[in-house]
Each structure stands twice: as C-alpha cells, then as structure tokens.
mmCIF file of C-alpha atoms and ligand atoms in Angstrom:
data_model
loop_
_atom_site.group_PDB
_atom_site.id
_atom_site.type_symbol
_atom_site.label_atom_id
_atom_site.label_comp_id
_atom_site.label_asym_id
_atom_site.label_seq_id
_atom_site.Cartn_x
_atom_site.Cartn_y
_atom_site.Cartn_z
ATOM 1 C CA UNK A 18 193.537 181.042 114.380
ATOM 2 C CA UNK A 19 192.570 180.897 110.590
ATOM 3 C CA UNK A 20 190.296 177.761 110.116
ATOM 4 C CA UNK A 21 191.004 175.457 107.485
ATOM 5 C CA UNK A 22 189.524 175.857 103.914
ATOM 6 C CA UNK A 23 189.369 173.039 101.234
ATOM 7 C CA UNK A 24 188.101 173.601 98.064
ATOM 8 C CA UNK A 25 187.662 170.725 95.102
ATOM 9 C CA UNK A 26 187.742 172.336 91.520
ATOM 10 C CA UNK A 27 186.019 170.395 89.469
ATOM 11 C CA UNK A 28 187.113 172.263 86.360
ATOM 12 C CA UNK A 29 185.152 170.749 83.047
ATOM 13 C CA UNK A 30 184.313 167.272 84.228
ATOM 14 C CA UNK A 31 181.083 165.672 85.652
ATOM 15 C CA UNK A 32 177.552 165.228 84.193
ATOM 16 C CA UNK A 33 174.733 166.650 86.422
ATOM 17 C CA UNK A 34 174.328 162.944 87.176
ATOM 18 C CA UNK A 35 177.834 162.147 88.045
ATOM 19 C CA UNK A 36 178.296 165.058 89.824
ATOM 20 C CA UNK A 37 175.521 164.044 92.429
ATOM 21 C CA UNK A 38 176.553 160.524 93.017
ATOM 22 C CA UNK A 39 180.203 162.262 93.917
ATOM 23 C CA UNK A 40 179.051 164.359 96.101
ATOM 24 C CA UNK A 41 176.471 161.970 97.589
ATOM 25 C CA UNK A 42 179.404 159.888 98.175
ATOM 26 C CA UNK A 43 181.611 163.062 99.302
ATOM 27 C CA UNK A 44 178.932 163.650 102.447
ATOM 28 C CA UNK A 45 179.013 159.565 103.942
ATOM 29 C CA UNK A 46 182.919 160.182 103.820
ATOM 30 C CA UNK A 47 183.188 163.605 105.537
ATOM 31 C CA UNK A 48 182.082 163.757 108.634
ATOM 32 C CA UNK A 49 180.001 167.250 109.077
ATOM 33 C CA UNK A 50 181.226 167.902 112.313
ATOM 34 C CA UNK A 51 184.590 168.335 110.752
ATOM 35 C CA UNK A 52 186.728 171.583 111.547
ATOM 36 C CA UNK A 53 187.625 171.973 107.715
ATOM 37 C CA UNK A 54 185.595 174.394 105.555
ATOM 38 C CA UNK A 55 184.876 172.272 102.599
ATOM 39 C CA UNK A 56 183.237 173.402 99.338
ATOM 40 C CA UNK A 57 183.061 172.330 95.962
ATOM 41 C CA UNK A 58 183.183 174.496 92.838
ATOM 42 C CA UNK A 59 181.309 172.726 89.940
ATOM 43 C CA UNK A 60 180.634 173.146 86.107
ATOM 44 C CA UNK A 61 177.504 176.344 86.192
ATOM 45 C CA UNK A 62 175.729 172.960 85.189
ATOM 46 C CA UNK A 63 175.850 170.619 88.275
ATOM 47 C CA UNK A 64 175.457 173.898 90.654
ATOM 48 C CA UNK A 65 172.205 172.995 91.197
ATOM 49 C CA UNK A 66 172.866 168.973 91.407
ATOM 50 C CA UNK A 67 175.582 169.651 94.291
ATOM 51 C CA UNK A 68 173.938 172.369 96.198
ATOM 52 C CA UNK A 69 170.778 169.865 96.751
ATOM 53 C CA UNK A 70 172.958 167.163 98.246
ATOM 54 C CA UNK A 71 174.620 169.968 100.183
ATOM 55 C CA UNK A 72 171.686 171.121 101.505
ATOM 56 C CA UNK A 73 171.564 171.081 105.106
ATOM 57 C CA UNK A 74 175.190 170.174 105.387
ATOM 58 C CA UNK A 75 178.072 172.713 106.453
ATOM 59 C CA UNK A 76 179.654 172.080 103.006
ATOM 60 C CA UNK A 77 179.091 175.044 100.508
ATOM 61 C CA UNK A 78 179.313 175.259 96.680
ATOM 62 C CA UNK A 79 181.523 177.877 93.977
ATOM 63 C CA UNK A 80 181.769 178.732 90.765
ATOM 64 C CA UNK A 81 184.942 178.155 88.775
ATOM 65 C CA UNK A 82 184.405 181.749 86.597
ATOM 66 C CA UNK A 83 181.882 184.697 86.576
ATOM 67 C CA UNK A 84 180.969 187.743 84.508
ATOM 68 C CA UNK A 85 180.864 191.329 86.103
ATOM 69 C CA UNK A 86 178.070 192.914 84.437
ATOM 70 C CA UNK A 87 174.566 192.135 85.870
ATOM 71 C CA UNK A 88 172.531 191.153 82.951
ATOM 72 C CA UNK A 89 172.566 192.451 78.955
ATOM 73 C CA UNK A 90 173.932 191.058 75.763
ATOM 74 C CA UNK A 91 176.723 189.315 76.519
ATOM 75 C CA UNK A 92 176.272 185.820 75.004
ATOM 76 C CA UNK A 93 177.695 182.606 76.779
ATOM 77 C CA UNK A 94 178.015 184.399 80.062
ATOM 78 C CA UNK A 95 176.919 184.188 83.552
ATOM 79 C CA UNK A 96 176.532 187.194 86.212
ATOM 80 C CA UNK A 97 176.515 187.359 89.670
ATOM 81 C CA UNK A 98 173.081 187.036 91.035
ATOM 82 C CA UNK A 99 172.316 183.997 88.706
ATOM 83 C CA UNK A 100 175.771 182.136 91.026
ATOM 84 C CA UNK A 101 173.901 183.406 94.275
ATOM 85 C CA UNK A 102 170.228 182.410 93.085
ATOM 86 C CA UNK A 103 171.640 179.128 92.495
ATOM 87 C CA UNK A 104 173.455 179.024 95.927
ATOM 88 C CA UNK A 105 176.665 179.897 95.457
ATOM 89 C CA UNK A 106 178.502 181.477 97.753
ATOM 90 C CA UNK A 107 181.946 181.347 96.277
ATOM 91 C CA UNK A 108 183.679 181.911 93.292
ATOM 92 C CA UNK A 109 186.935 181.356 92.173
ATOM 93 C CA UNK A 110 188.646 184.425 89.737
ATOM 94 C CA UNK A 111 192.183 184.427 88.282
ATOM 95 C CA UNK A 112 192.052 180.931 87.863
ATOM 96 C CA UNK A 113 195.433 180.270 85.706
ATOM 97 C CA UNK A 114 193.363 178.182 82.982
ATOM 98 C CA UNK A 115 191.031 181.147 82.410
ATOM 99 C CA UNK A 116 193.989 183.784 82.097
ATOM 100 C CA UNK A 117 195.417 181.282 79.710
ATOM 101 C CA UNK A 118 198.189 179.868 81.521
ATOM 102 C CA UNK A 119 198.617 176.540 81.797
ATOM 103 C CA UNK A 120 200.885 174.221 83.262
ATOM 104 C CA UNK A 121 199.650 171.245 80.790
ATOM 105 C CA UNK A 122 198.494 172.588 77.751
ATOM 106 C CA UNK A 123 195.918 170.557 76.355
ATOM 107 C CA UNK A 124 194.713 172.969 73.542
ATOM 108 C CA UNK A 125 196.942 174.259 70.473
ATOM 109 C CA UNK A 126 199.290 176.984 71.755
ATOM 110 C CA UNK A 127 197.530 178.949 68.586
ATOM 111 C CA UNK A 128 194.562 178.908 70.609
ATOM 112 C CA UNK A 129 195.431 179.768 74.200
ATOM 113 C CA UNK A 130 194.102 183.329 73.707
ATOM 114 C CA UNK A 131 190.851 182.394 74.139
ATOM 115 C CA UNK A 132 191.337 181.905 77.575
ATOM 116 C CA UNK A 133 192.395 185.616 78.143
ATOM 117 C CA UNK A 134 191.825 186.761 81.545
ATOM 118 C CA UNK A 135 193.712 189.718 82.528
ATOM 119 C CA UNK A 136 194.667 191.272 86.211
ATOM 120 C CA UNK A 137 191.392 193.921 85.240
ATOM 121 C CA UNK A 138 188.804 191.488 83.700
ATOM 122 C CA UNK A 139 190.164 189.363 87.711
ATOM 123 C CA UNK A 140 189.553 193.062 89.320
ATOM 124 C CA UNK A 141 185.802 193.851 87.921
ATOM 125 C CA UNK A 142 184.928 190.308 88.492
ATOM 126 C CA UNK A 143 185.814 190.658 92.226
ATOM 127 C CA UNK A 144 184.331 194.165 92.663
ATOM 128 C CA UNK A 145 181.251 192.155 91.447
ATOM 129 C CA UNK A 146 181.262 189.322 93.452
ATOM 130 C CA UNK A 147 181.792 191.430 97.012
ATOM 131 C CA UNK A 148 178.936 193.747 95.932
ATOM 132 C CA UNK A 149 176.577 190.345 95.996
ATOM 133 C CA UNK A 150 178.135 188.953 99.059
ATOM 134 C CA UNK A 151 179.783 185.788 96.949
ATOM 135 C CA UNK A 152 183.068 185.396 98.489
ATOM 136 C CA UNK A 153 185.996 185.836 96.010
ATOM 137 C CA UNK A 154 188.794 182.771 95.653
ATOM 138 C CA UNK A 155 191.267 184.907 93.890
ATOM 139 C CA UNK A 156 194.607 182.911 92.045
ATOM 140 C CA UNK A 157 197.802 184.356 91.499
ATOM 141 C CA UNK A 158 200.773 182.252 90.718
ATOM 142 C CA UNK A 159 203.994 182.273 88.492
ATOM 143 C CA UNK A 160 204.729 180.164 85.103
ATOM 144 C CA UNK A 161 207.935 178.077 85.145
ATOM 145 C CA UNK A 162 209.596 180.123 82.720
ATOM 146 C CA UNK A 163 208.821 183.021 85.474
ATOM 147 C CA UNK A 164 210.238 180.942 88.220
ATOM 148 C CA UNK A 165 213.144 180.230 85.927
ATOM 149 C CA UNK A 166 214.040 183.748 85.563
ATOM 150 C CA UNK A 167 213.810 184.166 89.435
ATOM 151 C CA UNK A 168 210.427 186.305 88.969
ATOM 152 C CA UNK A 169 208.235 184.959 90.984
ATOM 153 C CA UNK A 170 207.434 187.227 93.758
ATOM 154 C CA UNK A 171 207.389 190.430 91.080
ATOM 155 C CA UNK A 172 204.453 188.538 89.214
ATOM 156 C CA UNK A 173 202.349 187.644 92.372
ATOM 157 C CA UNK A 174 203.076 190.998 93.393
ATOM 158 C CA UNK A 175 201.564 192.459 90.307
ATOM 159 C CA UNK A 176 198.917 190.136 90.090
ATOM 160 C CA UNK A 177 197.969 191.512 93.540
ATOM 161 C CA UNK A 178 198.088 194.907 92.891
ATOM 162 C CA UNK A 179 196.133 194.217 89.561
ATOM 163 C CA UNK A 180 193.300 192.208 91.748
ATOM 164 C CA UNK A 181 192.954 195.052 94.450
ATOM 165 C CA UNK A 182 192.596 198.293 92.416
ATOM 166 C CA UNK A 183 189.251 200.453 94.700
ATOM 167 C CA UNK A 184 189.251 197.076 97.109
ATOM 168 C CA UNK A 185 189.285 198.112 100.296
ATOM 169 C CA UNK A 186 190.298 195.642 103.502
ATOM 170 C CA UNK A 187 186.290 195.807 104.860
ATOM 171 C CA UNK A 188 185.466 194.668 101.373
ATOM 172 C CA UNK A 189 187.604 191.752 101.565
ATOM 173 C CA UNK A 190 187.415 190.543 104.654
ATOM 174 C CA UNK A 191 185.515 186.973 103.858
ATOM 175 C CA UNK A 192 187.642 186.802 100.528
ATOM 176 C CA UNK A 193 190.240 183.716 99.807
ATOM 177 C CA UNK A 194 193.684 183.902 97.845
ATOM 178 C CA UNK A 195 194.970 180.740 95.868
ATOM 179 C CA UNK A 196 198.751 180.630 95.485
ATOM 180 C CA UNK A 197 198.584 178.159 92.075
ATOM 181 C CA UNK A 198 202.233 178.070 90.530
ATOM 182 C CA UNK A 199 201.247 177.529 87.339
ATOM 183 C CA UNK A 200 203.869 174.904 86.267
ATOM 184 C CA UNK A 201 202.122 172.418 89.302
ATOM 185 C CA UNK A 202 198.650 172.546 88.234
ATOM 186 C CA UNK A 203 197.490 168.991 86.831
ATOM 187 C CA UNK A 204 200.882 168.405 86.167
ATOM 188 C CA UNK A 205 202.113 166.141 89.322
ATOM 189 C CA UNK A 206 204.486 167.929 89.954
ATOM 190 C CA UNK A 207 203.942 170.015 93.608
ATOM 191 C CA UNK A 208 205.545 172.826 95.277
ATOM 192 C CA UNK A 209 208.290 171.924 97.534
ATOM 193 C CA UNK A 210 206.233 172.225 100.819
ATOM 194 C CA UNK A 211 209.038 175.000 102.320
ATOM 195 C CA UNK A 212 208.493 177.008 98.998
ATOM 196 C CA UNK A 213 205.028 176.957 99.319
ATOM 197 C CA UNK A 214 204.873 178.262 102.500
ATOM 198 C CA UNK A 215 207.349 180.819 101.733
ATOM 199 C CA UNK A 216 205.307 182.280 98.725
ATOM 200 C CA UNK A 217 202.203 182.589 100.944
ATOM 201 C CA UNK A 218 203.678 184.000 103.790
ATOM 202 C CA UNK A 219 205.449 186.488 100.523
ATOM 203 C CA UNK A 220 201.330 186.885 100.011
ATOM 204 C CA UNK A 221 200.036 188.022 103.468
ATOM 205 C CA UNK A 222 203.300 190.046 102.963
ATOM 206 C CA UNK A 223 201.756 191.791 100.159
ATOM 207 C CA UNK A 224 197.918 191.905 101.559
ATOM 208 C CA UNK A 225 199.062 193.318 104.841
ATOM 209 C CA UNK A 226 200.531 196.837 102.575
ATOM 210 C CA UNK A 227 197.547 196.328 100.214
ATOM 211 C CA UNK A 228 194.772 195.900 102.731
ATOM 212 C CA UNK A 229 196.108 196.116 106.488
ATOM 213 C CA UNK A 230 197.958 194.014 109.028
ATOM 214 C CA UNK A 231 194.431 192.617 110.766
ATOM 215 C CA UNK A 232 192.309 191.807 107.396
ATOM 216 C CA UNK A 233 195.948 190.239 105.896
ATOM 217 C CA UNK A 234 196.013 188.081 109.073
ATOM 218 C CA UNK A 235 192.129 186.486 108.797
ATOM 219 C CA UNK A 236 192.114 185.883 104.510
ATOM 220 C CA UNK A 237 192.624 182.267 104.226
ATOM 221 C CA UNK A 238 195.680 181.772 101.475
ATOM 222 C CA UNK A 239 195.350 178.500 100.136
ATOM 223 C CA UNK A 240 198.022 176.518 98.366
ATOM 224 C CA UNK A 241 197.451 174.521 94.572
ATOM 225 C CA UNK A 242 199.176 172.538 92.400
ATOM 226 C CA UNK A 243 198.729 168.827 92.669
ATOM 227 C CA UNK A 244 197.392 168.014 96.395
ATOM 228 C CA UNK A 245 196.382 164.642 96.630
ATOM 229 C CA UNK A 246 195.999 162.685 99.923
ATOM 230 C CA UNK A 247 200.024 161.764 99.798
ATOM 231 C CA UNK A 248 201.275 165.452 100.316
ATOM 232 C CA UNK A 249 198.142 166.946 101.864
ATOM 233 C CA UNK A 250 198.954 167.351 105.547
ATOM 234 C CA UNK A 251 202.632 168.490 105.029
ATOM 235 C CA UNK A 252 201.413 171.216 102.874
ATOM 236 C CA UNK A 253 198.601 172.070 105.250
ATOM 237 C CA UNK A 254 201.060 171.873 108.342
ATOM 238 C CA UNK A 255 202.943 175.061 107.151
ATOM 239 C CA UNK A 256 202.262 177.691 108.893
ATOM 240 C CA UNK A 257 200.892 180.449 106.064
ATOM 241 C CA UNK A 258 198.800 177.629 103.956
ATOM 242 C CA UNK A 259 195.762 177.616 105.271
ATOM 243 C CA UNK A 260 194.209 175.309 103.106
ATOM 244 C CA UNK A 261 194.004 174.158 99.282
ATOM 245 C CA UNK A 262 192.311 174.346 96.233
ATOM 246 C CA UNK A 263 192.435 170.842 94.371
ATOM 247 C CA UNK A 264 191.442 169.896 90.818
ATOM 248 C CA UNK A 265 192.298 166.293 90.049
ATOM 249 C CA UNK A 266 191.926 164.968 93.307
ATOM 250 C CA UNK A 267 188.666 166.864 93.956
ATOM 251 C CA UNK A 268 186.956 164.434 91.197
ATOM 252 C CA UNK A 269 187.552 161.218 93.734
ATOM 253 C CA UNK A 270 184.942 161.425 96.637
ATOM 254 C CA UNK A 271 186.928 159.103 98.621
ATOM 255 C CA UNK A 272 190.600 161.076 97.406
ATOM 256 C CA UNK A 273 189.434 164.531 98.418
ATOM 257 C CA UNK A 274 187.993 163.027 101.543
ATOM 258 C CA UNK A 275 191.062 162.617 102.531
ATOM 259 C CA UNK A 276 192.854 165.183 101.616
ATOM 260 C CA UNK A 277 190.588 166.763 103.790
ATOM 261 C CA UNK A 278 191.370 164.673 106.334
ATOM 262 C CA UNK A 279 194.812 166.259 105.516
ATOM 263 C CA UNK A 280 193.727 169.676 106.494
HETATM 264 C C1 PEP B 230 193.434 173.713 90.242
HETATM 265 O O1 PEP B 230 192.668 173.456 89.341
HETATM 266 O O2 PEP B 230 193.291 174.776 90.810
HETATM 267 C C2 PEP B 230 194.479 172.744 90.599
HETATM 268 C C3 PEP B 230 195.281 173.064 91.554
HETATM 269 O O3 PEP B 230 194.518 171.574 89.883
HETATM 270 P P1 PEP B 230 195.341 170.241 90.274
HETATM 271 O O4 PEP B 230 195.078 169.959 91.725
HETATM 272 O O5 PEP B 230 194.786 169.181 89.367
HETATM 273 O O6 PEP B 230 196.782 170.516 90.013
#
C-alpha cells in the first residue's frame, strides 16, 4: 500500500522568521509518529530556518523550483547540490505558476511570460534532480479553457510524455506526480472528489506505458487545488490520490495540521 504524502507549498510567503515560528508550531500539532509523509517546500530563503526545526523529526523539506545546470553564469538561479547542501530532499517541477499558468492571475496578462516553464526546461530539471538523489514532485494539470474544450487527459498526457523523455522507471522510482488542475489552484474552487480520482487513476494510466506496471503502482500521485481541512479526507479517501500538495492552507500550522490529519 502507497503511504500517504502531504506536502505544504509555501509559494512566496514567509520571512525566515515567520517561517520558523510556523513550523515550530507545525511540529507540537503533528504528532511524529504519524503515518503521513509530511514535508514542507519553502521560499530558497527559509530552507535553512525550516530544516533546523525539522531536524530530528520525520518531516522533510522541498524546494518550490530548481535550475539544471550545476554551477556557471546563470544569474538569479539555484542548482541542485546547493537544494541538497541545504537539506532538501524534494523539489517540486512543473509547478503551474512557474509554466505560467495560473488559475488566479495576480500579475498583468502582458507579463505572464516570465513565468515560462516548458514540458523540456520540467524534463532537464528532473534529469537533474534524480542524478543528486532529490526526489522530483512533478505537476501536470489542465487550464479551464482546456477542460472546457474536453482536453484534459490529451494535455496531462503530453505533459507526461514531455516530463519523461531518457527517464527510465529505476530512475523514478522515489519520484511524486501532482495532478494541479490549474483552474483550482488558490482559487477555492476544488476538483469534484470523483474527478479527481479519475484523472489520477488517468495518470498511473499513463506512468504504467511510460515507466512500467510495478514503478506506476509505488509513485505517490497527489491531488491540488484548494485542500483545506473541510475537503481533505474525501479527497484522500479515493483510491488513486495518494496524498496532496497544498498552498494556502499550508501557511496555517494549525490548518495543514489537519489536513494532515485528513490524510
Ligand atoms: C499549489 O500551490 O500547488 C496549490 C495547490 O495551491 P492551493 O492549495 O492554494 O490551491
């Protein structure tokens, strides 16, 4: 049976200092023993901060974003081995913010290119994290306008194929997929729970002719899109969610606490 995976998302919120009283709160609420896998993915800032309190706890800490080359002239970026030297040991890729897709835009549409992540910038940053042993929490997900036009499982499906060009199933074995429809992400507005479920399982579909049947089987596939504590254990009761990844409600120690309760 898959264990349970939670992961908060911090996106770009918390000081160094804030971040470490919400995670100092985070550990009283969550009881260590618990059979949830819980980590946190900070701003690069407050890695540090977070991975002190975690220290000597089961819960681990991500990035939200990494470069693929290991060092060099490439201003405003951050590699590989400077996420593991600063104890990370996950990273998410493909988020839908950083391939400029958002569900609430709160830049100018004039602007959104900056954020311009494609399906082979997603596939060299993976290749980068499994060759320094940083597990990969890789995001694929469809916009509304996608859904509208009854295109959903044709864009996870490419997003897929885009992720896993040279990947092989050993290489991904400790890796995570994030189904985030983009249109529920910090917008309130979640996945019906049947839907969900159905895209995920559509996933592990995909993974099992990507990969193979066994390695499909063990990747956790987590679900997205405004989880809070109300809607938390439905979603994780389906049978192909094993999980979620949670922005907003990963900012409230005492929220996210139970949402992992949830899991
Ligand atoms: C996310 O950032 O991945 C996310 C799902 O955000 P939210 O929970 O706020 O919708």
């Amino acid at each position: 049976m898959r264990k349970k995976l939670v992961v908060g998302n911090w996106k770009m919120n918390m000081t160094r200092a804030q971040a470490k009283a919400a995670v100092e709160s985070l550990v009283q609420l969550v009881d260590p023993k618990t059979e949830v896998e819980v980590a946190i993915c900070p701003p690069f800032l407050s890695i540090e901060s977070v991975v002190t309190v975690f220290s000597g706890t089961p819960f681990q800490v991500g990035a939200q974003d990494v470069f693929w080359m290991p060092s060099g002239a490439f201003t405003g970026c951050v590699s590989t081995s400077m996420l593991a030297d600063a104890g990370c040991e996950l990273c998410i890729v493909g988020h839908s913010e950083t391939r400029g897709r958002f569900g609430k835009l709160e830049v100018p549409a004039t602007t959104v290119a900056y954020f311009a992540e494609s399906d082979e910038t997603v596939n060299l940053k993976i290749k980068a994290l499994l060759a320094q042993s940083i597990r990969p929490i890789l995001c694929v997900g469809e916009t509304l306008e996608e859904r509208n036009e009854g295109r959903t499982d044709e864009v996870i499906a490419a997003q897929l194929k885009g992720a896993f060009v040279g990947i092989t199933a050993a290489d991904y074995k400790a890796g995570v997929v994030a189904y985030e429809p983009v249109w529920a992400i910090g917008t309130g507005k979640t996945c019906d729970n049947a839907e969900a479920n159905r895209v995920c399982g559509f996933i592990r579909e995909q993974l099992r002719a990507i990969l193979d049947a066994s390695t499909a089987d063990s990747i956790r596939i987590l679900y997205g899109g405004s989880v809070k504590p109300s809607n938390a254990k439905d979603l994780f009761a389906q049978p192909e969610i094993d999980g979620g990844l949670v922005g907003g409600a990963s900012l409230d120690p005492k929220d996210f606490s139970e949402v992992i309760q949830g899991a």
